[in-house]
C-alpha positions as a printed NumPy array, in Angstrom:
array([[102.82 , 100.842, 119.066],
       [101.335,  99.206, 115.97 ],
       [100.45 ,  95.537, 115.556],
       [103.369,  95.074, 113.155],
       [105.778,  96.644, 115.651],
       [104.487,  94.398, 118.427],
       [104.894,  91.316, 116.252],
       [108.42 ,  92.362, 115.319],
       [109.328,  92.952, 118.95 ],
       [108.299,  89.513, 120.17 ],
       [110.573,  86.577, 119.526],
       [109.28 ,  83.208, 118.365],
       [105.949,  84.57 , 117.196],
       [103.787,  81.868, 115.629],
       [101.993,  84.182, 113.233],
       [ 98.424,  83.347, 112.331],
       [ 96.395,  85.919, 110.381],
       [ 93.134,  84.569, 111.737],
       [ 93.897,  85.627, 115.271],
       [ 95.71 ,  88.843, 114.39 ],
       [ 92.937,  90.254, 112.226],
       [ 90.03 ,  89.198, 114.387],
       [ 90.968,  91.954, 116.805],
       [ 91.512,  94.468, 114.032],
       [ 92.675,  97.722, 115.598],
       [ 93.676,  96.064, 118.859],
       [ 97.206,  95.197, 119.867],
       [ 97.577,  91.463, 119.511],
       [100.651,  89.248, 119.518],
       [101.486,  85.581, 119.986],
       [104.908,  85.181, 121.61 ],
       [106.51 ,  81.863, 122.327],
       [105.02 ,  80.604, 125.617],
       [107.374,  80.732, 128.564],
       [106.997,  79.974, 132.231],
       [103.666,  78.949, 133.706],
       [100.099,  80.181, 133.684],
       [ 97.74 ,  79.369, 136.534],
       [ 94.006,  79.203, 135.939],
       [ 91.022,  77.354, 137.363],
       [ 92.092,  74.285, 135.4  ],
       [ 95.462,  74.222, 137.104],
       [ 98.948,  75.223, 136.086],
       [ 99.928,  75.025, 132.433],
       [103.565,  75.079, 131.396],
       [105.155,  75.942, 128.082],
       [105.104,  72.246, 127.223],
       [101.295,  72.146, 127.356],
       [100.555,  75.538, 125.809],
       [ 99.835,  75.348, 122.111],
       [ 99.954,  79.119, 121.695],
       [ 99.731,  82.357, 123.64 ],
       [ 97.904,  85.556, 122.762],
       [ 98.376,  88.951, 124.349],
       [ 95.557,  91.478, 124.238],
       [ 95.882,  95.127, 125.232],
       [ 93.864,  96.067, 128.297],
       [ 93.093,  99.393, 126.616],
       [ 91.135,  97.537, 123.956],
       [ 88.321,  97.283, 126.55 ],
       [ 87.474,  93.717, 125.621],
       [ 84.486,  92.474, 127.55 ],
       [ 84.85 ,  89.163, 129.353],
       [ 82.034,  87.485, 127.431],
       [ 83.253,  88.948, 124.133],
       [ 86.596,  87.278, 124.708],
       [ 84.923,  83.888, 125.091],
       [ 82.54 ,  84.26 , 122.159],
       [ 85.153,  85.552, 119.746],
       [ 87.266,  82.462, 120.262],
       [ 84.318,  80.085, 120.336],
       [ 85.101,  79.002, 123.871],
       [ 88.647,  77.893, 123.113],
       [ 90.587,  80.369, 125.244],
       [ 91.667,  80.423, 128.87 ],
       [ 92.381,  83.862, 130.252],
       [ 94.69 ,  84.691, 133.142],
       [ 92.966,  86.082, 136.218],
       [ 94.959,  89.315, 136.279],
       [ 96.785,  91.551, 133.803],
       [100.459,  90.922, 133.165],
       [103.091,  93.092, 131.567],
       [104.209,  91.853, 128.158],
       [106.378,  93.933, 125.838],
       [105.755,  96.925, 128.092],
       [101.97 ,  96.612, 127.827],
       [ 99.549,  95.607, 130.569],
       [ 97.729,  92.725, 128.972],
       [ 95.691,  89.628, 129.593],
       [ 97.52 ,  86.444, 128.632],
       [ 95.415,  83.861, 126.809],
       [ 96.187,  80.213, 126.219],
       [ 94.535,  77.982, 123.643],
       [ 93.578,  74.583, 124.99 ],
       [ 91.177,  72.811, 122.659],
       [ 91.281,  69.466, 124.451],
       [ 88.133,  70.271, 126.426],
       [ 85.788,  73.099, 127.301],
       [ 87.762,  75.903, 128.937],
       [ 87.221,  77.336, 132.378],
       [ 85.344,  80.635, 132.277],
       [ 87.631,  83.675, 132.361],
       [ 88.314,  85.527, 135.574],
       [ 86.573,  82.891, 137.656],
       [ 83.076,  83.906, 136.538],
       [ 80.616,  81.334, 135.254],
       [ 79.882,  82.363, 131.691],
       [ 77.954,  80.166, 129.243],
       [ 80.326,  78.602, 126.74 ],
       [ 79.502,  76.855, 123.467],
       [ 79.928,  73.142, 122.945],
       [ 83.192,  72.275, 121.2  ],
       [ 81.457,  70.044, 118.671],
       [ 78.197,  68.37 , 117.804],
       [ 77.784,  64.842, 116.432],
       [ 74.935,  63.578, 114.311],
       [ 73.915,  61.294, 111.464],
       [ 72.139,  61.694, 108.157],
       [ 70.34 ,  59.021, 106.144],
       [ 71.793,  58.239, 102.722],
       [ 69.899,  56.007, 100.342],
       [ 70.803,  53.235,  97.943],
       [ 68.635,  51.414,  95.451],
       [ 68.739,  47.67 ,  96.149],
       [ 67.703,  46.343,  92.765],
       [ 65.991,  42.964,  92.68 ],
       [ 66.947,  40.887,  89.664],
       [ 65.785,  37.65 ,  88.143],
       [ 67.015,  35.507,  85.248],
       [ 64.936,  35.673,  82.073],
       [ 65.935,  33.982,  78.812],
       [ 69.487,  33.567,  79.977],
       [ 70.065,  37.239,  80.811],
       [ 69.753,  39.41 ,  83.886],
       [ 66.904,  41.903,  83.843],
       [ 65.613,  44.219,  86.519],
       [ 62.371,  43.187,  88.159],
       [ 59.733,  45.593,  89.38 ],
       [ 59.529,  46.926,  92.898],
       [ 63.171,  47.892,  93.351],
       [ 63.778,  48.523,  97.047],
       [ 65.529,  51.51 ,  98.615],
       [ 67.781,  51.048, 101.628],
       [ 68.96 ,  53.729, 104.016],
       [ 72.305,  53.877, 105.782],
       [ 73.494,  56.159, 108.557],
       [ 76.337,  58.518, 107.689],
       [ 77.98 ,  60.202, 110.681],
       [ 79.133,  63.811, 110.848],
       [ 80.78 ,  66.116, 113.378],
       [ 80.467,  69.912, 113.46 ],
       [ 82.994,  72.002, 115.345],
       [ 81.553,  75.302, 116.641],
       [ 77.981,  74.472, 115.611],
       [ 76.807,  77.816, 117.01 ],
       [ 78.601,  79.547, 114.108],
       [ 77.045,  77.384, 111.402],
       [ 74.707,  80.149, 110.274],
       [ 77.263,  82.964, 110.421],
       [ 76.739,  85.58 , 107.709],
       [ 80.347,  86.802, 107.968],
       [ 82.383,  83.591, 108.248],
       [ 80.972,  80.788, 106.112],
       [ 81.587,  77.244, 107.412],
       [ 84.133,  74.796, 106.034],
       [ 82.92 ,  71.416, 104.739],
       [ 85.85 ,  68.977, 104.88 ],
       [ 85.974,  65.716, 102.909],
       [ 88.433,  62.996, 103.897],
       [ 90.41 ,  60.801, 101.53 ],
       [ 91.382,  57.15 , 101.449],
       [ 88.955,  56.117, 100.25 ],
       [ 87.673,  54.913, 103.636],
       [ 90.259,  56.721, 105.782],
       [ 88.076,  58.066, 108.642],
       [ 87.793,  61.806, 109.047],
       [ 89.545,  62.228, 112.422],
       [ 92.891,  62.901, 110.749],
       [ 91.318,  66.103, 109.4  ],
       [ 90.075,  67.314, 112.808],
       [ 93.136,  69.586, 113.29 ],
       [ 91.623,  71.74 , 110.53 ],
       [ 89.208,  73.023, 113.165],
       [ 92.182,  74.725, 114.83 ],
       [ 93.313,  76.252, 111.545],
       [ 89.914,  77.88 , 111.001],
       [ 89.363,  79.217, 114.541],
       [ 86.513,  81.59 , 113.675],
       [ 84.242,  79.23 , 111.715],
       [ 82.166,  76.12 , 111.929],
       [ 83.98 ,  73.16 , 110.411],
       [ 81.947,  70.165, 109.23 ],
       [ 83.499,  66.709, 108.968],
       [ 81.816,  63.47 , 108.002],
       [ 82.743,  59.812, 107.596],
       [ 81.884,  58.455, 104.168],
       [ 80.025,  55.148, 104.05 ],
       [ 82.32 ,  52.258, 104.864],
       [ 84.442,  53.893, 107.546],
       [ 84.512,  55.649, 110.896],
       [ 81.191,  55.99 , 112.68 ],
       [ 79.155,  55.579, 109.499],
       [ 77.544,  52.344, 108.355],
       [ 79.838,  49.887, 106.582],
       [ 77.697,  47.746, 104.26 ],
       [ 79.328,  44.542, 103.047],
       [ 77.715,  44.947,  99.62 ],
       [ 80.413,  46.679,  97.552],
       [ 77.75 ,  47.843,  95.127],
       [ 76.741,  50.648,  97.503],
       [ 80.116,  52.385,  97.06 ],
       [ 81.404,  54.541,  94.241],
       [ 82.427,  58.062,  93.294],
       [ 79.043,  59.232,  92.006],
       [ 77.381,  57.77 ,  95.091],
       [ 79.878,  59.58 ,  97.307],
       [ 78.859,  62.84 ,  95.621],
       [ 75.203,  61.924,  96.23 ],
       [ 76.005,  61.413,  99.917],
       [ 77.656,  64.825, 100.157],
       [ 74.5  ,  66.349,  98.679],
       [ 72.391,  64.502, 101.251],
       [ 74.545,  65.828, 104.089],
       [ 74.321,  69.435, 102.914],
       [ 70.578,  69.157, 102.293],
       [ 70.115,  67.835, 105.818],
       [ 72.215,  70.547, 107.48 ],
       [ 70.651,  73.282, 105.31 ],
       [ 73.887,  75.231, 104.948],
       [ 73.202,  78.051, 102.438],
       [ 76.859,  78.805, 101.611],
       [ 80.195,  77.288, 102.509],
       [ 83.824,  76.711, 101.568],
       [ 84.587,  73.174, 100.38 ],
       [ 87.786,  71.357, 101.351],
       [ 88.868,  67.975, 100.024],
       [ 92.001,  66.024, 100.857],
       [ 93.398,  63.482,  98.377],
       [ 90.437,  61.37 ,  97.172],
       [ 88.207,  63.778,  99.106],
       [ 89.327,  66.439,  96.643],
       [ 88.026,  64.284,  93.788],
       [ 84.614,  64.18 ,  95.482],
       [ 84.78 ,  67.947,  96.034],
       [ 85.564,  68.64 ,  92.372],
       [ 82.861,  66.304,  91.052],
       [ 80.319,  67.944,  93.363],
       [ 81.31 ,  71.424,  92.143],
       [ 81.095,  70.258,  88.53 ],
       [ 77.678,  68.713,  89.099],
       [ 76.267,  71.96 ,  90.486],
       [ 77.916,  74.078,  87.77 ],
       [ 76.406,  71.948,  85.004],
       [ 73.041,  71.887,  86.736],
       [ 73.051,  75.698,  86.944],
       [ 74.221,  76.038,  83.344],
       [ 71.303,  73.942,  82.117],
       [ 68.971,  75.659,  84.584],
       [ 67.751,  72.279,  85.757],
       [ 64.721,  72.275,  88.063],
       [ 65.734,  73.343,  91.554],
       [ 69.167,  74.672,  90.592],
       [ 68.465,  78.019,  92.257],
       [ 67.946,  76.209,  95.564],
       [ 71.424,  74.673,  95.516],
       [ 73.87 ,  75.977,  98.127],
       [ 76.471,  78.559,  97.205],
       [ 80.02 ,  77.163,  97.107],
       [ 82.199,  80.177,  97.898],
       [ 85.472,  78.363,  97.182],
       [ 86.996,  74.914,  96.896],
       [ 90.354,  73.799,  98.3  ],
       [ 91.917,  70.68 ,  96.783],
       [ 94.717,  69.446,  99.008],
       [ 97.058,  66.768,  97.61 ],
       [ 94.491,  65.803,  94.985],
       [ 95.367,  64.131,  91.672],
       [ 93.642,  64.71 ,  88.333],
       [ 94.305,  61.192,  87.008],
       [ 94.417,  58.022,  89.12 ],
       [ 96.594,  56.07 ,  86.669],
       [ 99.147,  58.866,  86.437],
       [ 99.241,  59.144,  90.218],
       [ 99.893,  55.405,  90.541],
       [102.612,  55.634,  87.886],
       [104.323,  58.472,  89.74 ],
       [104.094,  56.584,  93.014],
       [105.657,  53.498,  91.424],
       [108.433,  55.654,  89.964],
       [109.28 ,  57.114,  93.366],
       [109.255,  53.645,  94.906],
       [111.555,  52.355,  92.168],
       [114.006,  55.198,  92.743],
       [113.999,  54.432,  96.43 ],
       [114.48 ,  50.682,  96.012],
       [117.341,  51.163,  93.548],
       [119.303,  52.983,  96.21 ],
       [118.975,  56.434,  94.66 ],
       [118.073,  57.891,  98.043],
       [119.145,  55.375, 100.645],
       [119.82 ,  51.686, 101.172],
       [116.934,  49.565, 102.371],
       [117.037,  45.904, 103.239],
       [113.436,  44.687, 103.16 ],
       [110.131,  45.587, 101.545],
       [108.933,  46.743, 104.956],
       [111.923,  49.07 , 105.243],
       [111.151,  50.414, 101.78 ],
       [107.537,  51.192, 102.638],
       [108.567,  52.883, 105.876],
       [111.125,  55.034, 104.074],
       [108.6  ,  55.897, 101.379],
       [106.133,  56.924, 104.076],
       [108.66 ,  59.247, 105.707],
       [109.755,  60.801, 102.414],
       [106.571,  61.042, 100.373],
       [103.59 ,  60.66 , 102.677],
       [104.246,  62.206, 106.087],
       [107.531,  64.065, 106.619],
       [107.407,  64.083, 110.409],
       [109.604,  62.169, 112.833],
       [106.511,  60.425, 114.194],
       [103.043,  59.968, 112.762],
       [100.536,  62.409, 114.338],
       [ 98.106,  60.646, 116.654],
       [ 95.055,  61.79 , 114.668],
       [ 96.461,  60.251, 111.488],
       [ 97.655,  57.087, 113.199],
       [ 94.223,  56.561, 114.74 ],
       [ 92.541,  56.995, 111.351],
       [ 94.924,  54.536, 109.677],
       [ 94.34 ,  51.962, 112.414],
       [ 90.601,  52.188, 111.704],
       [ 90.766,  52.168, 107.911],
       [ 87.393,  51.105, 106.536],
       [ 86.049,  49.028, 103.646],
       [ 88.599,  48.955, 100.763],
       [ 85.876,  49.157,  98.117],
       [ 88.177,  50.963,  95.675],
       [ 90.516,  47.953,  95.43 ],
       [ 88.065,  45.733,  93.567],
       [ 89.011,  45.159,  89.897],
       [ 85.858,  46.836,  88.598],
       [ 86.295,  49.978,  90.694],
       [ 85.795,  53.092,  88.522],
       [ 88.245,  54.958,  90.731],
       [ 91.205,  53.061,  89.248],
       [ 90.544,  54.669,  85.864],
       [ 89.389,  58.068,  87.116],
       [ 90.438,  61.146,  85.168],
       [ 89.031,  64.568,  85.989],
       [ 87.217,  66.039,  83.004],
       [ 86.335,  69.716,  82.574],
       [ 82.715,  70.777,  82.962],
       [ 80.495,  70.893,  79.907],
       [ 80.852,  74.054,  77.827],
       [ 77.414,  75.285,  78.934],
       [ 78.233,  74.917,  82.635],
       [ 78.399,  77.894,  84.964],
       [ 81.748,  78.913,  86.392],
       [ 83.284,  76.643,  88.989],
       [ 84.064,  78.325,  92.328],
       [ 87.487,  79.905,  92.946],
       [ 90.028,  77.195,  93.741],
       [ 93.109,  76.73 ,  95.892],
       [ 95.32 ,  73.806,  94.822],
       [ 97.76 ,  72.71 ,  97.548],
       [100.417,  70.01 ,  97.596],
       [103.589,  69.238,  99.499],
       [106.912,  69.449,  97.667],
       [107.665,  65.797,  98.566],
       [104.172,  64.45 ,  97.937],
       [103.782,  61.316,  95.838],
       [101.032,  63.35 ,  94.183],
       [103.703,  65.033,  92.069],
       [103.452,  68.291,  90.066],
       [102.522,  66.206,  87.017],
       [ 99.519,  64.866,  88.943],
       [ 98.056,  68.298,  89.742],
       [ 99.06 ,  70.486,  86.802],
       [ 95.831,  69.759,  84.931],
       [ 93.609,  71.484,  87.484],
       [ 94.601,  74.925,  86.296],
       [ 93.827,  75.638,  82.659],
       [ 92.903,  72.196,  81.358],
       [ 90.096,  71.461,  83.828],
       [ 88.995,  74.639,  85.595],
       [ 86.762,  76.747,  83.371],
       [ 88.199,  80.088,  84.521],
       [ 91.501,  81.544,  85.721],
       [ 90.626,  82.108,  89.389],
       [ 92.864,  79.263,  90.543],
       [ 95.644,  79.651,  93.12 ],
       [ 98.399,  77.041,  93.367],
       [100.686,  76.545,  96.364],
       [103.456,  74.09 ,  97.224],
       [104.447,  73.779, 100.885],
       [108.131,  73.153, 101.487],
       [109.162,  70.21 , 103.622],
       [105.712,  68.618, 103.365],
       [104.377,  65.543, 101.627],
       [100.799,  64.213, 101.526],
       [ 99.453,  65.541, 104.843],
       [100.372,  69.226, 104.684],
       [ 97.782,  70.278, 107.269],
       [ 99.593,  68.106, 109.831],
       [103.187,  68.516, 108.664],
       [103.193,  72.334, 108.697],
       [ 99.986,  73.398, 110.401],
       [101.021,  77.057, 110.696],
       [101.847,  77.553, 107.011],
       [ 98.874,  75.509, 105.849],
       [ 96.468,  77.24 , 108.229],
       [ 97.634,  80.723, 107.273],
       [ 97.297,  79.923, 103.577],
       [ 93.872,  78.286, 103.768],
       [ 92.445,  80.773, 106.288],
       [ 93.529,  83.771, 104.235],
       [ 92.137,  82.238, 101.048],
       [ 88.692,  81.728, 102.585],
       [ 88.635,  85.117, 104.276],
       [ 89.064,  86.845, 100.946],
       [ 86.046,  85.012,  99.5  ],
       [ 83.575,  85.299, 102.37 ],
       [ 80.237,  86.958, 101.557]])
């Protein structure tokens, strides 16, 4: 029986190419979990199982191989069971903690994640008044701030087959935990998250002068220099996508000019821009238009401004019946709103194409939800007008708004995982 036949035979299969292809040549399916599974961690019911995998006994998978291949995220049943007429081991994903070793044997398992910090620097310029004007004085000081990061599956960071994902959160100042579910959507890679200055576990200076788009790109460079990642896939959500693009453009222009040290820059295999606008003013205009349509009763009747905002959230920001806990936690810990100051350059941001002498930007995947307030008009410039080549893939996820990776994790994960797999070294 082929893999396709097995998948067709099982009902309720939650297809995920990452887990099907990792056992290439083996029989592998993911049926809807039913009943109970007993392991050293107790009994798990269908309500607590996030997915089930079935692996053919004839595949001769070694116990330790099973743990390593899934980066320590699988629990295996203690005896074979018959599924679809095949004697198989039933596996359950449970990423909430380190799993029990399979078959009751104590096997070394990797840590689920690793936390750390990197120093990012700012120039604290001393100024004095001279002849009625402000001029810089000598001896400008440099200050360092701690920027926190988290790496899922750190043991795979140096993989030569599956390059890591570097994920950049939006907001600005919306902490990175709402992106953590991405680690489940890239189950065979390291995934690097970090909190930009002003939010999460990173320092939050009160001086608004330390924040800005160019400085955020500098901080990303500092993180990658510290981790010494030679190649990676770059992911940016919303404003994080703006940082991702500006970083890619900076490296492309640096390589095109052959600036000193350009050959030592890391290799960006691809960039994924999720729900990312090309023009801040246009995005705000589109958001106001959608709000106006809603308040005029075009979609439903609302009584108060609070009702309007709640309805807008459900229609154009997160199309789920309840806000996912990871997103709710991030919103409740929103950081320094540095972008709201009148002089913020972000309010007038427009993505510009690289200089004509720049090297090619990496292949790109542009994703948005069909209900996102980042409308088609807000993203259409990425392909053609901005990207300096045609290797750009666009995708719109049905039934989603601004948080596609949470609203339809299966569709988003399959799309993003397959895109990266095709561009691995």
